[in-house]
PDB file of C-alpha atoms in Angstrom:
ATOM      1  CA  LYS R   1      17.735  18.410  12.788  1.00  0.00           C
ATOM      2  CA  TRP R   2      19.269  17.092   9.425  1.00  0.00           C
ATOM      3  CA  LEU R   3      17.508  13.800  10.913  1.00  0.00           C
ATOM      4  CA  ARG R   4      14.329  12.181   9.220  1.00  0.00           C
ATOM      5  CA  GLY R   5      13.586   9.258  11.885  1.00  0.00           C
ATOM      6  CA  GLU R   6      14.562   5.998  11.907  1.00  0.00           C
ATOM      7  CA  GLU R   7      17.834   6.306  12.078  1.00  0.00           C
ATOM      8  CA  PHE R   8      20.753   4.215  14.161  1.00  0.00           C
ATOM      9  CA  LEU R   9      22.611   7.300  15.845  1.00  0.00           C
ATOM     10  CA  VAL R  10      26.291   6.702  16.896  1.00  0.00           C
ATOM     11  CA  THR R  11      28.639   9.105  18.636  1.00  0.00           C
ATOM     12  CA  THR R  12      31.576   9.404  21.524  1.00  0.00           C
ATOM     13  CA  GLY R  13      29.955  12.046  23.291  1.00  0.00           C
ATOM     14  CA  PHE R  14      32.408  14.928  22.847  1.00  0.00           C
ATOM     15  CA  SER R  15      29.536  17.011  22.616  1.00  0.00           C
ATOM     16  CA  ILE R  16      27.452  16.345  25.228  1.00  0.00           C
ATOM     17  CA  LYS R  17      30.275  14.715  27.948  1.00  0.00           C
ATOM     18  CA  ASP R  18      30.350  17.816  30.457  1.00  0.00           C
ATOM     19  CA  ASP R  19      26.316  18.995  30.686  1.00  0.00           C
ATOM     20  CA  ALA R  20      23.638  16.416  32.322  1.00  0.00           C
ATOM     21  CA  THR R  21      21.313  19.059  30.824  1.00  0.00           C
ATOM     22  CA  ILE R  22      21.641  19.262  27.168  1.00  0.00           C
ATOM     23  CA  ARG R  23      22.310  14.756  27.518  1.00  0.00           C
ATOM     24  CA  CYS R  24      18.007  14.675  28.425  1.00  0.00           C
ATOM     25  CA  ARG R  25      17.374  17.020  26.168  1.00  0.00           C
ATOM     26  CA  LEU R  26      19.676  15.237  23.082  1.00  0.00           C
ATOM     27  CA  ILE R  27      17.296  12.221  24.563  1.00  0.00           C
ATOM     28  CA  ASP R  28      14.008  14.410  24.197  1.00  0.00           C
ATOM     29  CA  ASP R  29      14.958  15.768  20.902  1.00  0.00           C
ATOM     30  CA  LEU R  30      15.839  11.840  19.304  1.00  0.00           C
ATOM     31  CA  ALA R  31      12.489  10.236  20.664  1.00  0.00           C
ATOM     32  CA  GLN R  32      10.618  13.511  19.006  1.00  0.00           C
ATOM     33  CA  LYS R  33      12.655  12.377  15.478  1.00  0.00           C
ATOM     34  CA  LYS R  34      11.861   8.916  16.310  1.00  0.00           C
ATOM     35  CA  VAL R  35      15.677   7.671  16.410  1.00  0.00           C
ATOM     36  CA  ALA R  36      15.590   4.040  16.875  1.00  0.00           C
ATOM     37  CA  ALA R  37      18.713   4.110  18.616  1.00  0.00           C
ATOM     38  CA  LEU R  38      21.258   5.752  19.777  1.00  0.00           C
ATOM     39  CA  GLY R  39      24.456   4.665  20.244  1.00  0.00           C
ATOM     40  CA  ILE R  40      27.487   5.522  22.721  1.00  0.00           C
ATOM     41  CA  LYS R  41      31.253   4.530  22.033  1.00  0.00           C
ATOM     42  CA  PRO R  42      32.739   5.189  25.162  1.00  0.00           C
ATOM     43  CA  GLY R  43      36.374   6.982  24.948  1.00  0.00           C
ATOM     44  CA  PRO R  44      38.419  10.227  25.401  1.00  0.00           C
ATOM     45  CA  TYR R  45      35.214  11.636  25.801  1.00  0.00           C
ATOM     46  CA  LEU R  46      33.144   9.128  27.928  1.00  0.00           C
ATOM     47  CA  GLU R  47      34.429   6.165  29.806  1.00  0.00           C
ATOM     48  CA  LYS R  48      31.013   4.543  29.950  1.00  0.00           C
ATOM     49  CA  VAL R  49      27.786   5.859  29.367  1.00  0.00           C
ATOM     50  CA  PRO R  50      26.136   8.483  31.881  1.00  0.00           C
ATOM     51  CA  GLU R  51      23.396   7.388  34.206  1.00  0.00           C
ATOM     52  CA  ASP R  52      21.555  10.529  33.636  1.00  0.00           C
ATOM     53  CA  MET R  53      21.293   9.271  30.164  1.00  0.00           C
ATOM     54  CA  ILE R  54      20.270   5.660  30.866  1.00  0.00           C
ATOM     55  CA  ASP R  55      17.660   6.965  33.139  1.00  0.00           C
ATOM     56  CA  HIS R  56      16.591   9.515  30.787  1.00  0.00           C
ATOM     57  CA  ALA R  57      16.198   6.826  27.960  1.00  0.00           C
ATOM     58  CA  ASP R  58      14.650   4.518  30.004  1.00  0.00           C
ATOM     59  CA  ARG R  59      11.745   7.067  31.071  1.00  0.00           C
ATOM     60  CA  ILE R  60      11.344   8.031  27.443  1.00  0.00           C
ATOM     61  CA  GLY R  61      11.817   4.957  25.802  1.00  0.00           C
ATOM     62  CA  LEU R  62      14.731   5.239  23.614  1.00  0.00           C
ATOM     63  CA  PRO R  63      16.891   2.658  23.045  1.00  0.00           C
ATOM     64  CA  LEU R  64      20.276   3.021  24.560  1.00  0.00           C
ATOM     65  CA  ILE R  65      23.035   1.016  23.405  1.00  0.00           C
ATOM     66  CA  GLU R  66      26.624   0.534  25.203  1.00  0.00           C
ATOM     67  CA  LEU R  67      29.067  -0.047  21.519  1.00  0.00           C
ATOM     68  CA  ASP R  68      32.757  -1.696  22.072  1.00  0.00           C
ATOM     69  CA  PRO R  69      35.508   0.881  22.160  1.00  0.00           C
ATOM     70  CA  GLU R  70      37.582  -2.044  20.166  1.00  0.00           C
ATOM     71  CA  ILE R  71      35.390  -2.300  17.884  1.00  0.00           C
ATOM     72  CA  PRO R  72      35.976   0.242  14.127  1.00  0.00           C
ATOM     73  CA  TYR R  73      32.961   2.493  13.227  1.00  0.00           C
ATOM     74  CA  ILE R  74      33.111   0.435   9.843  1.00  0.00           C
ATOM     75  CA  GLU R  75      32.747  -2.736  11.557  1.00  0.00           C
ATOM     76  CA  ILE R  76      29.240  -1.301  12.309  1.00  0.00           C
ATOM     77  CA  ILE R  77      28.812   1.327   9.591  1.00  0.00           C
ATOM     78  CA  VAL R  78      29.106  -2.392   6.700  1.00  0.00           C
ATOM     79  CA  PRO R  79      26.650  -5.645   8.231  1.00  0.00           C
ATOM     80  CA  ILE R  80      24.124  -2.043   8.865  1.00  0.00           C
ATOM     81  CA  PHE R  81      24.106  -1.095   5.392  1.00  0.00           C
ATOM     82  CA  GLU R  82      23.894  -4.727   4.162  1.00  0.00           C
ATOM     83  CA  ILE R  83      21.475  -5.534   5.656  1.00  0.00           C
ATOM     84  CA  LEU R  84      19.231  -2.027   3.985  1.00  0.00           C
ATOM     85  CA  LEU R  85      20.645  -3.231   0.419  1.00  0.00           C
ATOM     86  CA  ASN R  86      19.497  -6.595   1.342  1.00  0.00           C
ATOM     87  CA  ASN R  87      15.980  -4.933   2.239  1.00  0.00           C
ATOM     88  CA  GLN R  88      15.114  -2.889  -0.475  1.00  0.00           C
ATOM     89  CA  LEU R  89      17.224  -5.375  -3.399  1.00  0.00           C
ATOM     90  CA  TYR R  90      14.445  -8.352  -1.757  1.00  0.00           C
ATOM     91  CA  CYS R  91      11.634  -5.054  -2.125  1.00  0.00           C
ATOM     92  CA  LEU R  92      12.506  -3.996  -5.521  1.00  0.00           C
ATOM     93  CA  LYS R  93      12.732  -7.459  -7.360  1.00  0.00           C
ATOM     94  CA  ARG R  94       9.135  -8.412  -5.100  1.00  0.00           C
ATOM     95  CA  ASN R  95       7.698  -5.495  -6.353  1.00  0.00           C
ATOM     96  CA  GLU R  96       8.493  -6.234 -10.050  1.00  0.00           C
ATOM     97  CA  GLN R  97       7.545  -9.476  -9.358  1.00  0.00           C
ATOM     98  CA  ILE R  98       3.947  -8.255  -8.443  1.00  0.00           C
ATOM     99  CA  HIS R  99       3.837  -5.378 -10.928  1.00  0.00           C
ATOM    100  CA  ASN R 100       4.463  -8.164 -14.410  1.00  0.00           C
ATOM    101  CA  ARG R 101       1.661 -10.399 -12.292  1.00  0.00           C
ATOM    102  CA  LEU R 102      -0.563  -8.203 -12.035  1.00  0.00           C
ATOM    103  CA  LEU R 103       0.481  -6.558 -15.836  1.00  0.00           C
ATOM    104  CA  GLU R 104      -0.513  -9.956 -16.800  1.00  0.00           C
ATOM    105  CA  VAL R 105      -4.144 -10.386 -15.725  1.00  0.00           C
ATOM    106  CA  LEU R 106      -4.752  -7.355 -17.291  1.00  0.00           C
ATOM    107  CA  LEU R 107      -4.007  -8.544 -20.621  1.00  0.00           C
ATOM    108  CA  SER R 108      -5.195 -12.025 -20.310  1.00  0.00           C
ATOM    109  CA  GLY R 109      -8.637 -10.629 -19.893  1.00  0.00           C
ATOM    110  CA  ASN R 110     -10.663 -12.215 -16.966  1.00  0.00           C
ATOM    111  CA  GLY R 111     -11.161  -8.563 -15.417  1.00  0.00           C
ATOM    112  CA  PHE R 112     -11.852  -7.848 -12.477  1.00  0.00           C
ATOM    113  CA  SER R 113     -12.316 -11.073 -10.615  1.00  0.00           C
ATOM    114  CA  SER R 114      -8.303 -12.154 -11.436  1.00  0.00           C
ATOM    115  CA  ILE R 115      -6.748  -8.537 -10.684  1.00  0.00           C
ATOM    116  CA  CYS R 116      -8.760  -9.573  -7.073  1.00  0.00           C
ATOM    117  CA  GLN R 117      -7.801 -13.318  -7.246  1.00  0.00           C
ATOM    118  CA  VAL R 118      -4.419 -12.315  -7.827  1.00  0.00           C
ATOM    119  CA  LEU R 119      -4.803  -9.953  -4.500  1.00  0.00           C
ATOM    120  CA  VAL R 120      -6.145 -11.297  -1.940  1.00  0.00           C
ATOM    121  CA  GLU R 121      -3.227 -14.131  -2.530  1.00  0.00           C
ATOM    122  CA  ILE R 122      -0.259 -11.226  -1.635  1.00  0.00           C
ATOM    123  CA  VAL R 123      -1.829  -9.673   0.537  1.00  0.00           C
ATOM    124  CA  ASN R 124      -3.894 -11.913   2.657  1.00  0.00           C
ATOM    125  CA  ASN R 125      -6.527 -10.319   2.797  1.00  0.00           C
ATOM    126  CA  PRO R 126      -9.651  -9.981   1.305  1.00  0.00           C
ATOM    127  CA  VAL R 127     -10.030  -7.876  -1.820  1.00  0.00           C
ATOM    128  CA  LEU R 128     -13.275  -6.087  -3.003  1.00  0.00           C
ATOM    129  CA  ILE R 129     -13.078  -4.171  -6.007  1.00  0.00           C
ATOM    130  CA  THR R 130     -16.488  -1.125  -6.740  1.00  0.00           C
ATOM    131  CA  ASP R 131     -16.821   1.329  -9.008  1.00  0.00           C
ATOM    132  CA  ARG R 132     -18.411   4.796  -8.735  1.00  0.00           C
ATOM    133  CA  THR R 133     -21.258   4.224  -7.127  1.00  0.00           C
ATOM    134  CA  GLY R 134     -20.886   1.791  -4.583  1.00  0.00           C
ATOM    135  CA  THR R 135     -21.594  -1.238  -7.044  1.00  0.00           C
ATOM    136  CA  LEU R 136     -19.849  -4.254  -6.125  1.00  0.00           C
ATOM    137  CA  LEU R 137     -17.713  -5.705  -8.981  1.00  0.00           C
ATOM    138  CA  SER R 138     -16.096  -8.430  -7.602  1.00  0.00           C
ATOM    139  CA  PHE R 139     -14.679  -9.386  -4.428  1.00  0.00           C
ATOM    140  CA  ALA R 140     -12.097 -12.775  -3.362  1.00  0.00           C
ATOM    141  CA  MET R 141     -11.010 -13.355   0.481  1.00  0.00           C
ATOM    142  CA  PRO R 142      -8.616 -16.010   1.639  1.00  0.00           C
ATOM    143  CA  PRO R 143      -9.415 -19.654   3.555  1.00  0.00           C
ATOM    144  CA  LEU R 144      -8.482 -17.457   6.891  1.00  0.00           C
ATOM    145  CA  ALA R 145     -10.347 -14.950   6.229  1.00  0.00           C
ATOM    146  CA  LYS R 146     -13.820 -16.916   6.979  1.00  0.00           C
ATOM    147  CA  TYR R 147     -13.086 -16.794  10.961  1.00  0.00           C
ATOM    148  CA  HIS R 148     -13.449 -12.885  10.437  1.00  0.00           C
ATOM    149  CA  LEU R 149     -16.220 -12.148   8.437  1.00  0.00           C
ATOM    150  CA  LYS R 150     -19.639 -12.545   9.368  1.00  0.00           C
ATOM    151  CA  SER R 151     -22.235 -14.171   7.289  1.00  0.00           C
ATOM    152  CA  ASP R 152     -23.033 -11.413   3.984  1.00  0.00           C
ATOM    153  CA  TRP R 153     -19.571  -8.325   4.387  1.00  0.00           C
ATOM    154  CA  GLU R 154     -19.071  -7.908   1.888  1.00  0.00           C
ATOM    155  CA  ASN R 155     -22.395  -6.156   0.862  1.00  0.00           C
ATOM    156  CA  LYS R 156     -22.967  -5.114   4.769  1.00  0.00           C
ATOM    157  CA  LEU R 157     -19.066  -3.605   3.966  1.00  0.00           C
ATOM    158  CA  GLN R 158     -20.473  -2.038   0.846  1.00  0.00           C
ATOM    159  CA  ASP R 159     -22.991  -0.182   2.390  1.00  0.00           C
ATOM    160  CA  GLY R 160     -20.675   1.008   5.901  1.00  0.00           C
ATOM    161  CA  LEU R 161     -17.973   2.433   3.447  1.00  0.00           C
ATOM    162  CA  TYR R 162     -20.183   4.420   1.027  1.00  0.00           C
ATOM    163  CA  ASN R 163     -22.265   5.770   4.392  1.00  0.00           C
ATOM    164  CA  SER R 164     -18.920   6.730   6.421  1.00  0.00           C
ATOM    165  CA  SER R 165     -18.073  10.153   7.557  1.00  0.00           C
ATOM    166  CA  THR R 166     -15.281   9.396   5.738  1.00  0.00           C
ATOM    167  CA  ASN R 167     -16.070  11.235   1.722  1.00  0.00           C
ATOM    168  CA  LEU R 168     -14.072   9.080  -0.616  1.00  0.00           C
ATOM    169  CA  CYS R 169     -13.953  11.288  -2.959  1.00  0.00           C
ATOM    170  CA  SER R 170     -11.516  13.453  -1.474  1.00  0.00           C
ATOM    171  CA  LEU R 171      -8.843  10.761  -1.375  1.00  0.00           C
ATOM    172  CA  ASN R 172      -6.317  11.614  -3.244  1.00  0.00           C
ATOM    173  CA  PRO R 173      -6.609   8.731  -6.005  1.00  0.00           C
ATOM    174  CA  HIS R 174      -4.270   5.637  -6.920  1.00  0.00           C
ATOM    175  CA  HIS R 175      -2.731   6.260  -2.992  1.00  0.00           C
ATOM    176  CA  TRP R 176      -3.972   4.283  -0.463  1.00  0.00           C
ATOM    177  CA  HIS R 177      -6.097   5.477   2.563  1.00  0.00           C
ATOM    178  CA  ARG R 178      -6.333   3.928   5.848  1.00  0.00           C
ATOM    179  CA  ILE R 179      -9.765   4.194   7.718  1.00  0.00           C
ATOM    180  CA  LYS R 180     -11.925   2.124  10.555  1.00  0.00           C
ATOM    181  CA  LEU R 181     -15.403   1.378   9.354  1.00  0.00           C
ATOM    182  CA  MET R 182     -17.617   0.416  11.657  1.00  0.00           C
ATOM    183  CA  VAL R 183     -20.174  -2.761  10.660  1.00  0.00           C
ATOM    184  CA  GLU R 184     -22.540  -4.214  12.431  1.00  0.00           C
ATOM    185  CA  ASP R 185     -21.591  -2.783  15.754  1.00  0.00           C
ATOM    186  CA  PHE R 186     -18.066  -4.355  14.619  1.00  0.00           C
ATOM    187  CA  THR R 187     -15.012  -2.125  13.614  1.00  0.00           C
ATOM    188  CA  HIS R 188     -12.441  -3.191  10.991  1.00  0.00           C
ATOM    189  CA  ASP R 189      -9.821  -1.728   9.470  1.00  0.00           C
ATOM    190  CA  VAL R 190      -9.978  -0.491   6.101  1.00  0.00           C
ATOM    191  CA  ILE R 191      -7.416  -0.196   3.092  1.00  0.00           C
ATOM    192  CA  VAL R 192      -8.910   1.987  -0.244  1.00  0.00           C
ATOM    193  CA  VAL R 193      -7.336   3.800  -2.945  1.00  0.00           C
ATOM    194  CA  PRO R 194     -10.138   5.154  -5.075  1.00  0.00           C
ATOM    195  CA  ILE R 195      -9.363   4.120  -8.353  1.00  0.00           C
ATOM    196  CA  LYS R 196      -8.911   7.710 -11.661  1.00  0.00           C
ATOM    197  CA  ALA R 197      -9.332   7.248 -15.061  1.00  0.00           C
ATOM    198  CA  ASN R 198     -10.304   8.851 -17.899  1.00  0.00           C
ATOM    199  CA  GLY R 199      -9.920  12.092 -15.549  1.00  0.00           C
ATOM    200  CA  ASP R 200     -12.739  11.178 -13.337  1.00  0.00           C
ATOM    201  CA  ILE R 201     -12.820   8.656 -10.264  1.00  0.00           C
ATOM    202  CA  ASN R 202     -14.738   5.178 -11.350  1.00  0.00           C
ATOM    203  CA  GLY R 203     -14.442   3.456  -8.698  1.00  0.00           C
ATOM    204  CA  ASN R 204     -12.683   1.861  -5.284  1.00  0.00           C
ATOM    205  CA  LEU R 205     -10.294  -0.424  -4.147  1.00  0.00           C
ATOM    206  CA  VAL R 206     -10.890  -1.744  -0.741  1.00  0.00           C
ATOM    207  CA  ILE R 207      -8.475  -4.454   1.734  1.00  0.00           C
ATOM    208  CA  ILE R 208     -10.206  -5.119   4.659  1.00  0.00           C
ATOM    209  CA  GLU R 209      -6.982  -6.385   7.094  1.00  0.00           C
ATOM    210  CA  SER R 210      -9.111  -8.689   8.732  1.00  0.00           C
ATOM    211  CA  CYS R 211      -6.420 -11.463   8.766  1.00  0.00           C
ATOM    212  CA  SER R 212      -3.273  -9.252   9.262  1.00  0.00           C
ATOM    213  CA  GLN R 213      -2.350  -5.535   8.500  1.00  0.00           C
ATOM    214  CA  LEU R 214      -0.603  -4.360   5.168  1.00  0.00           C
ATOM    215  CA  ASP R 215       3.237  -4.149   5.231  1.00  0.00           C
ATOM    216  CA  GLU R 216       4.864  -2.188   3.225  1.00  0.00           C
ATOM    217  CA  ILE R 217       4.875  -4.414  -0.122  1.00  0.00           C
ATOM    218  CA  GLY R 218       1.226  -4.964   0.183  1.00  0.00           C
ATOM    219  CA  LEU R 219       0.542  -0.840   0.755  1.00  0.00           C
ATOM    220  CA  ILE R 220       2.865  -0.868  -1.943  1.00  0.00           C
ATOM    221  CA  ALA R 221       1.142  -4.089  -4.447  1.00  0.00           C
ATOM    222  CA  VAL R 222      -2.513  -2.722  -4.197  1.00  0.00           C
ATOM    223  CA  GLU R 223      -1.406   1.212  -5.550  1.00  0.00           C
ATOM    224  CA  ARG R 224       0.118  -0.460  -8.031  1.00  0.00           C
ATOM    225  CA  ALA R 225      -2.882  -2.666  -8.523  1.00  0.00           C
ATOM    226  CA  SER R 226      -4.887   0.686  -9.065  1.00  0.00           C
ATOM    227  CA  THR R 227      -3.564   1.687 -12.487  1.00  0.00           C
ATOM    228  CA  ILE R 228      -3.781  -1.755 -13.506  1.00  0.00           C
ATOM    229  CA  ILE R 229      -7.529  -1.538 -12.150  1.00  0.00           C
ATOM    230  CA  ALA R 230      -7.798   2.015 -14.180  1.00  0.00           C
ATOM    231  CA  LEU R 231      -6.579   0.540 -17.253  1.00  0.00           C
ATOM    232  CA  GLN R 232      -9.612  -2.413 -16.948  1.00  0.00           C
ATOM    233  CA  PHE R 233     -11.693   0.413 -16.042  1.00  0.00           C
ATOM    234  CA  ALA R 234     -10.682   2.556 -19.352  1.00  0.00           C
ATOM    235  CA  LYS R 235     -10.794  -0.854 -21.627  1.00  0.00           C
ATOM    236  CA  GLU R 236     -14.560  -1.322 -19.845  1.00  0.00           C
ATOM    237  CA  LYS R 237     -15.800   2.198 -21.239  1.00  0.00           C
ATOM    238  CA  ALA R 238     -13.219   1.514 -24.265  1.00  0.00           C
ATOM    239  CA  VAL R 239     -14.730  -1.399 -25.079  1.00  0.00           C
ATOM    240  CA  LEU R 240     -18.575   0.527 -24.007  1.00  0.00           C
ATOM    241  CA  GLU R 241     -18.562   2.976 -26.193  1.00  0.00           C
ATOM    242  CA  THR R 242     -16.933   0.465 -29.885  1.00  0.00           C
ATOM    243  CA  GLU R 243     -20.302  -1.624 -29.265  1.00  0.00           C
ATOM    244  CA  TYR R 244     -22.258   1.056 -29.062  1.00  0.00           C
ATOM    245  CA  GLN R 245     -21.048   2.848 -32.051  1.00  0.00           C
ATOM    246  CA  ILE R 246     -21.230  -0.485 -33.371  1.00  0.00           C
ATOM    247  CA  ARG R 247     -25.019  -0.697 -32.956  1.00  0.00           C
ATOM    248  CA  GLY R 248     -25.639   2.909 -33.977  1.00  0.00           C
ATOM    249  CA  GLU R 249     -24.177   2.180 -37.781  1.00  0.00           C
ATOM    250  CA  ILE R 250     -25.009  -2.192 -38.091  1.00  0.00           C
ATOM    251  CA  LEU R 251     -28.923  -0.416 -38.143  1.00  0.00           C
ATOM    252  CA  GLU R 252     -28.922   2.752 -39.573  1.00  0.00           C
ATOM    253  CA  ASP R 253     -27.258   0.270 -42.517  1.00  0.00           C
ATOM    254  CA  ILE R 254     -30.102  -1.972 -41.954  1.00  0.00           C
ATOM    255  CA  ILE R 255     -32.814   0.575 -42.627  1.00  0.00           C
ATOM    256  CA  GLY R 256     -30.376   2.524 -45.588  1.00  0.00           C
ATOM    257  CA  CYS R 257     -29.598  -0.948 -46.793  1.00  0.00           C
ATOM    258  CA  ASN R 258     -27.240   0.025 -47.337  1.00  0.00           C
ATOM    259  CA  PHE R 259     -24.798  -3.977 -47.315  1.00  0.00           C
ATOM    260  CA  LYS R 260     -23.653  -5.886 -50.072  1.00  0.00           C
ATOM    261  CA  SER R 261     -25.661  -9.162 -48.788  1.00  0.00           C
ATOM    262  CA  GLU R 262     -27.183 -10.824 -46.349  1.00  0.00           C
ATOM    263  CA  LYS R 263     -24.396 -13.123 -45.513  1.00  0.00           C
ATOM    264  CA  GLU R 264     -21.895  -9.710 -44.440  1.00  0.00           C
ATOM    265  CA  ILE R 265     -24.947  -7.859 -42.350  1.00  0.00           C
ATOM    266  CA  ILE R 266     -24.477 -11.157 -40.572  1.00  0.00           C
ATOM    267  CA  ARG R 267     -21.805 -11.613 -40.509  1.00  0.00           C
ATOM    268  CA  ARG R 268     -21.289  -7.623 -38.867  1.00  0.00           C
ATOM    269  CA  ALA R 269     -24.041  -8.844 -36.033  1.00  0.00           C
ATOM    270  CA  SER R 270     -22.966 -11.463 -34.766  1.00  0.00           C
ATOM    271  CA  TYR R 271     -19.858  -9.454 -33.317  1.00  0.00           C
TER     272      TYR R 271
END
């Protein structure tokens, strides 16, 4: 009951040494919990791995590993922890690099097209950004994707996405969702991340898994990218609102002759 799945469980077999039924039930329970493997260390309780466990584990599909009885537990545990810690350290460094790269793109002011291009380099799959109405704002694709997709794929996929049975508005924003999308009798595996900014869903980040399925780092990258895209949506909205405000003010000042010189009003108009 304390297992979460994907553990490598090691036992001396003390609690299962006398009962074949309990041994088989343990195999069933571990398989249901999706444990990675069960390691048995022969010793005073089990001289060898029981045949009933081997047969049942083969039927269930749970890896059963007989450990060398002369090897101390510490020599098993430490190398595994080193691998896990190294993987975690790599993921942390990679996630930081991805975040910094996306942040640089946002600060450079190049907009959605640059964000798409950076994401393509990270996930090696076609990337689309749409607004809430389904209008395509930007897309990019890796070189190999053209061999997996038909012509005019972005528009066809865009239509399929917003005519699909999946209610995109019901999906949690800034979290990835994998859906299957039918476009012209061909099924695409698609990652969708709704983008929320200023309290509303502004659009969607869409990744087509036509070249490869996204791994853990890729999925984290698209969720980080969704935050950067939300900032870009907020930025464009602020710019648009400021433009409308400036246009309104300058028209009022021209009509009311509320300016000191023609040169001043021309300078303001140029903005």
